[in-house]
Amino acid sequence: MTRSSSGASWEDVPTWFLLYQWRDGVLSAELSLPVRMNGQFVDEWLERIPLSLPNLGDPGADIGLLDEPDDDEGGPDVKVELLGG
């Protein structure tokens, strides 16, 4: 069993979800804490906190495109270096 630096089990650390939806030109969001899941789907929430967001206007692109990785080679180069070990 893996433990955090405070000694708590990672299974005991709550995982909050940031849920968002873009509909009819309006972005809405909430922070939600699931209680029970059935596979990949949440069956019950303990807490749901709606977030007040400013009107961001039209993002100028389909926001769904941001969820998919870009297939071209034009992305940033990231240097990864192993430290220690």
Coordinates of C-alpha atoms in Angstrom, one line a residue, residues 75-83:
G75 CA 4.3 20.6 -31.0
P76 CA 6.8 21.8 -28.4
D77 CA 10.0 19.8 -27.8
V78 CA 10.3 18.8 -24.1
K79 CA 13.6 17.7 -22.8
V80 CA 13.3 14.9 -20.1
E81 CA 16.2 14.2 -17.9
L82 CA 16.4 11.5 -15.2
L83 CA 17.5 12.9 -11.9

